[in-house]
mmCIF file of C-alpha atoms in Angstrom:
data_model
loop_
_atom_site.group_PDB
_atom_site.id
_atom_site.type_symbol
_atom_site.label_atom_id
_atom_site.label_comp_id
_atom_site.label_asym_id
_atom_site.label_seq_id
_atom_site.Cartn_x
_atom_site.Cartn_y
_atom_site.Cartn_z
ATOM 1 C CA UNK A 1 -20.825 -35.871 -13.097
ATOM 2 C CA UNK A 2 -17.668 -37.108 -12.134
ATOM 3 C CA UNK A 3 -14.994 -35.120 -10.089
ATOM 4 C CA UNK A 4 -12.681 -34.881 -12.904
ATOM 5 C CA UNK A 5 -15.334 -33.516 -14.719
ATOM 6 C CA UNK A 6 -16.476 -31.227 -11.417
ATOM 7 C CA UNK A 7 -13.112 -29.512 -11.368
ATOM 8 C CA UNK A 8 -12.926 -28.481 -14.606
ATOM 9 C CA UNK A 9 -16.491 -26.590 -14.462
ATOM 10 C CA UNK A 10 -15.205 -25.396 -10.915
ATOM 11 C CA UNK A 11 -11.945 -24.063 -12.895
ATOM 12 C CA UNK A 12 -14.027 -23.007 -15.918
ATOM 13 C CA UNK A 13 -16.597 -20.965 -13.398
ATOM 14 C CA UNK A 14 -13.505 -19.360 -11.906
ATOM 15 C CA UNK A 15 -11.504 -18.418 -15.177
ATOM 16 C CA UNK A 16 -15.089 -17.180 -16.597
ATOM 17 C CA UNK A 17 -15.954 -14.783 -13.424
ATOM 18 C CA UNK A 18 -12.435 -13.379 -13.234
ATOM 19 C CA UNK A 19 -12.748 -12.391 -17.001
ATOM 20 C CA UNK A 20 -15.759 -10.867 -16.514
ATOM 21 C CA UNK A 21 -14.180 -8.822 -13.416
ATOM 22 C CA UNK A 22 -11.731 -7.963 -15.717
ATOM 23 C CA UNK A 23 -13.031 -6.458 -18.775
ATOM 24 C CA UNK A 24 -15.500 -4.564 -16.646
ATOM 25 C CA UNK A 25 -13.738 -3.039 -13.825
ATOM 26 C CA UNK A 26 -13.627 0.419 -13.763
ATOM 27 C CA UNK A 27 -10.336 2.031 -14.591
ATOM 28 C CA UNK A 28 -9.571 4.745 -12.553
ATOM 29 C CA UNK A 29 -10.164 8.416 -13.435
ATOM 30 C CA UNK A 30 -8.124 10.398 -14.659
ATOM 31 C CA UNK A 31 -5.894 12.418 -12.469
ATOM 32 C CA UNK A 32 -7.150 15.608 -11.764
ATOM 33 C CA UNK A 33 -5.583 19.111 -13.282
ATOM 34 C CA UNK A 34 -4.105 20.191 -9.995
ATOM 35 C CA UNK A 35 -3.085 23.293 -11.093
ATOM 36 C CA UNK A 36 -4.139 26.060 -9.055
ATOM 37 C CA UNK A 37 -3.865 29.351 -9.440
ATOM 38 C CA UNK A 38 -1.404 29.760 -6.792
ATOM 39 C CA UNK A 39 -0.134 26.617 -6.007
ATOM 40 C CA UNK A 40 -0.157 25.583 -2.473
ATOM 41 C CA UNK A 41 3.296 26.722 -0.826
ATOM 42 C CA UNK A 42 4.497 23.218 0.799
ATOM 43 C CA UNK A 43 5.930 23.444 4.228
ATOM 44 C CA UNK A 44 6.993 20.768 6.964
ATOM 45 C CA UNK A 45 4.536 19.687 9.716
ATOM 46 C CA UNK A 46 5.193 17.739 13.180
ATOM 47 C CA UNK A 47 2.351 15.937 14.406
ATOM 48 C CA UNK A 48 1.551 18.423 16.433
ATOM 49 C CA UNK A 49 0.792 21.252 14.142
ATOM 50 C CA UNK A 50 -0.748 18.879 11.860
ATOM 51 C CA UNK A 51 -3.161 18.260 14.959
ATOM 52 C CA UNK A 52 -4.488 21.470 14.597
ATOM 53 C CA UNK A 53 -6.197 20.832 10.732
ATOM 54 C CA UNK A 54 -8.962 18.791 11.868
ATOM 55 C CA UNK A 55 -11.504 21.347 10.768
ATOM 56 C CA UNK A 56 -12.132 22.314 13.850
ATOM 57 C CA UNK A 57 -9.467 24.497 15.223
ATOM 58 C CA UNK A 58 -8.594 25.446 11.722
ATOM 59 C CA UNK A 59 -11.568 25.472 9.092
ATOM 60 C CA UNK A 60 -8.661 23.276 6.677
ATOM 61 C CA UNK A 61 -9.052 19.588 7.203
ATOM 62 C CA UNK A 62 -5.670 18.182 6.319
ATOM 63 C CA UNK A 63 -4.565 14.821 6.232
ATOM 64 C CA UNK A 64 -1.261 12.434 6.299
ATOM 65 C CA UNK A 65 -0.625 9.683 4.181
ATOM 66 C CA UNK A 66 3.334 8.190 4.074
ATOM 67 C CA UNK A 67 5.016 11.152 5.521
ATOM 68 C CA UNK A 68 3.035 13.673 2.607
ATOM 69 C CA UNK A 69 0.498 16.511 4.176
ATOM 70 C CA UNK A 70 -2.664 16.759 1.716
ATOM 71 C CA UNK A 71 -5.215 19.252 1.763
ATOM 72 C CA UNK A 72 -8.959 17.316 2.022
ATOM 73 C CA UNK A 73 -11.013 20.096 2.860
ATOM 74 C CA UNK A 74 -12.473 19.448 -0.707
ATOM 75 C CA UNK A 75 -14.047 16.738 1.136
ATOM 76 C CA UNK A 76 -14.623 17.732 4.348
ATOM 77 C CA UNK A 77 -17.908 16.060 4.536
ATOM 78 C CA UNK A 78 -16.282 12.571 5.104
ATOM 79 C CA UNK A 79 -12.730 13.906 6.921
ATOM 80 C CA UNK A 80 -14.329 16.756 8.876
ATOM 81 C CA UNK A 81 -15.896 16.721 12.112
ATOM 82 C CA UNK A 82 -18.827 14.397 11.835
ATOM 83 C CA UNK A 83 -17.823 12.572 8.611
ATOM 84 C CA UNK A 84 -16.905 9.128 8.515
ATOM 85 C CA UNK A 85 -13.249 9.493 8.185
ATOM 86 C CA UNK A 86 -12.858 12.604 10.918
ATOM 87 C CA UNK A 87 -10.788 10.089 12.914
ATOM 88 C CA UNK A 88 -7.791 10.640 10.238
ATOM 89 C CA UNK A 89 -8.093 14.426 10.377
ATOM 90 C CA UNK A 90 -5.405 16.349 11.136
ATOM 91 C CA UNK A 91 -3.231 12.778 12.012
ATOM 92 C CA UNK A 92 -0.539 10.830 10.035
ATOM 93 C CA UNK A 93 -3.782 8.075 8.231
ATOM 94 C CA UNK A 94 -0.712 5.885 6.948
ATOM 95 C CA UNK A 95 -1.482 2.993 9.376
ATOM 96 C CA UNK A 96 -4.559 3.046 9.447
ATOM 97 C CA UNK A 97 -5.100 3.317 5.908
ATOM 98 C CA UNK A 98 -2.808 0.535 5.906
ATOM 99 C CA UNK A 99 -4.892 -1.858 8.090
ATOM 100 C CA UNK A 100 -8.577 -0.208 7.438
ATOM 101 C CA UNK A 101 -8.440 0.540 11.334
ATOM 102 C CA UNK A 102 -10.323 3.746 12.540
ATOM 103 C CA UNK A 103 -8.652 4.048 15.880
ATOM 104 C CA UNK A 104 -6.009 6.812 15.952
ATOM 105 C CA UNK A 105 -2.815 7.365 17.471
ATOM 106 C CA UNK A 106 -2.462 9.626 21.003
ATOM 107 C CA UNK A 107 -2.541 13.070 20.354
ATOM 108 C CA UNK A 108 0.761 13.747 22.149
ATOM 109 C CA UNK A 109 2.164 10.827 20.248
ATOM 110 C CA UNK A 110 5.422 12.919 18.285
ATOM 111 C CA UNK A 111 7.220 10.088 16.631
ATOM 112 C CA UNK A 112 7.016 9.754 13.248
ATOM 113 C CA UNK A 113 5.282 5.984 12.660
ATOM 114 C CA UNK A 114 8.044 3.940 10.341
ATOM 115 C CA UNK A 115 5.518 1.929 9.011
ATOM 116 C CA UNK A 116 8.097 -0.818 8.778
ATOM 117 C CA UNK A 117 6.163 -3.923 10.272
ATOM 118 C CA UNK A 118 3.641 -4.330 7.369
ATOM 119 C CA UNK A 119 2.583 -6.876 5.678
ATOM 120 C CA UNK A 120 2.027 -7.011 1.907
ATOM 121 C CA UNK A 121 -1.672 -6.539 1.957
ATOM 122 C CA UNK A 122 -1.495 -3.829 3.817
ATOM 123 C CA UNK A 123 0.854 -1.966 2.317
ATOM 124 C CA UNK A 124 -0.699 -2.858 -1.129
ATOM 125 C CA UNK A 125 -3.678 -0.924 1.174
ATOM 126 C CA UNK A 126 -1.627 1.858 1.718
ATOM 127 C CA UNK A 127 -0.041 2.451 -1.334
ATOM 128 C CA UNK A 128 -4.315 2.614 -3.043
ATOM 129 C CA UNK A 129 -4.473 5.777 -0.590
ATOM 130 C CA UNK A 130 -1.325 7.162 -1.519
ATOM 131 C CA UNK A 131 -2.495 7.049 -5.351
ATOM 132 C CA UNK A 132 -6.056 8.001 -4.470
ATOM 133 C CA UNK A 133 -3.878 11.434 -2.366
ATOM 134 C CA UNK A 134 -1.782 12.058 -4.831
ATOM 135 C CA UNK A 135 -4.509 12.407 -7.667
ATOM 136 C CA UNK A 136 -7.430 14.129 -5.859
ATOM 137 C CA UNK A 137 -5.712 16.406 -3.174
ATOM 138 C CA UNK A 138 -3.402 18.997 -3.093
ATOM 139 C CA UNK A 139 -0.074 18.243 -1.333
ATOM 140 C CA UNK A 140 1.169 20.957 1.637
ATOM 141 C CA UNK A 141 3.688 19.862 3.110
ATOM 142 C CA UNK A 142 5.292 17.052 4.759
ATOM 143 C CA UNK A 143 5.709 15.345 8.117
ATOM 144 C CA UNK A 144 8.771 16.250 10.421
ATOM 145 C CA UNK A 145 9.232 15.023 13.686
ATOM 146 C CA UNK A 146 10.733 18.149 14.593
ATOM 147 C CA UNK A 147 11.620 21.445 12.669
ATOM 148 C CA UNK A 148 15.710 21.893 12.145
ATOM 149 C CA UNK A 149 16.038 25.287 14.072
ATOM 150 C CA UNK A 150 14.865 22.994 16.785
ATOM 151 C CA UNK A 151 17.470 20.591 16.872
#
């Protein structure tokens, strides 16, 4: 076989494997019926108060993803303590959602993260958790750095 005729079974191969990915990907599911009886009453959160909804101080496990407070205690198997994602709970996720890193930010850390130095993978990261949040988890709140009255 020539190499003409090697890149054009090398292109054909490609074409052919990303159709097949194609037609049988799995959409996504349907966005839940979040309506609750009560709908959650959202409220702003510094870090610090979010701190507390790791599922350990507070039996809610609540996490932040691009300055929005969700509710995962729904699936506090893998954000509660002694899940895989615990690291994220009760902590602004956004970066490390962003870059698939599992280290988290100090504690005491009180600044709101701007988020403004990534690149287009990982923001195309991000933004999959964001829609993932916004369709399986209840919103709470927000993130604040601090509250107004204490201005």
């Amino acid at each position: 076989v020539d190499s003409s005729s090697m890149l054009w079974i090398v292109v054909g191969t490609v074409l052919a494997a990303y159709a097949v990915r194609t037609i049988f990907r799995k959409s996504p599911p349907p966005p839940r019926n979040l309506t609750p009886e009560a709908p959650p009453k959202k409220r702003p959160f510094t870090l610090k108060e979010l701190a507390r909804y790791d599922g350990r101080e507070e039996s809610s496990v609540f996490v932040a993803c691009k300055g929005r407070v969700y509710d995962v205690s729904p699936s506090k198997k893998f954000y509660g303590p002694g899940g895989p994602y615990e690291c994220f709970a009760g902590r602004d996720a956004s970066r490390g959602f962003a870059r698939n890193d599992y280290t988290v930010r100090d504690p005491e850390e009180t600044t709101l993260d701007k988020l403004d130095n990534l690149d287009a993978i990982e923001e195309d990261s991000l933004n999959d958790w964001e829609f993932k949040f916004l369709n399986k988890y209840y919103q709470v709140g927000w993130l604040v750095e601090k509250h107004e009255e204490e201005s």
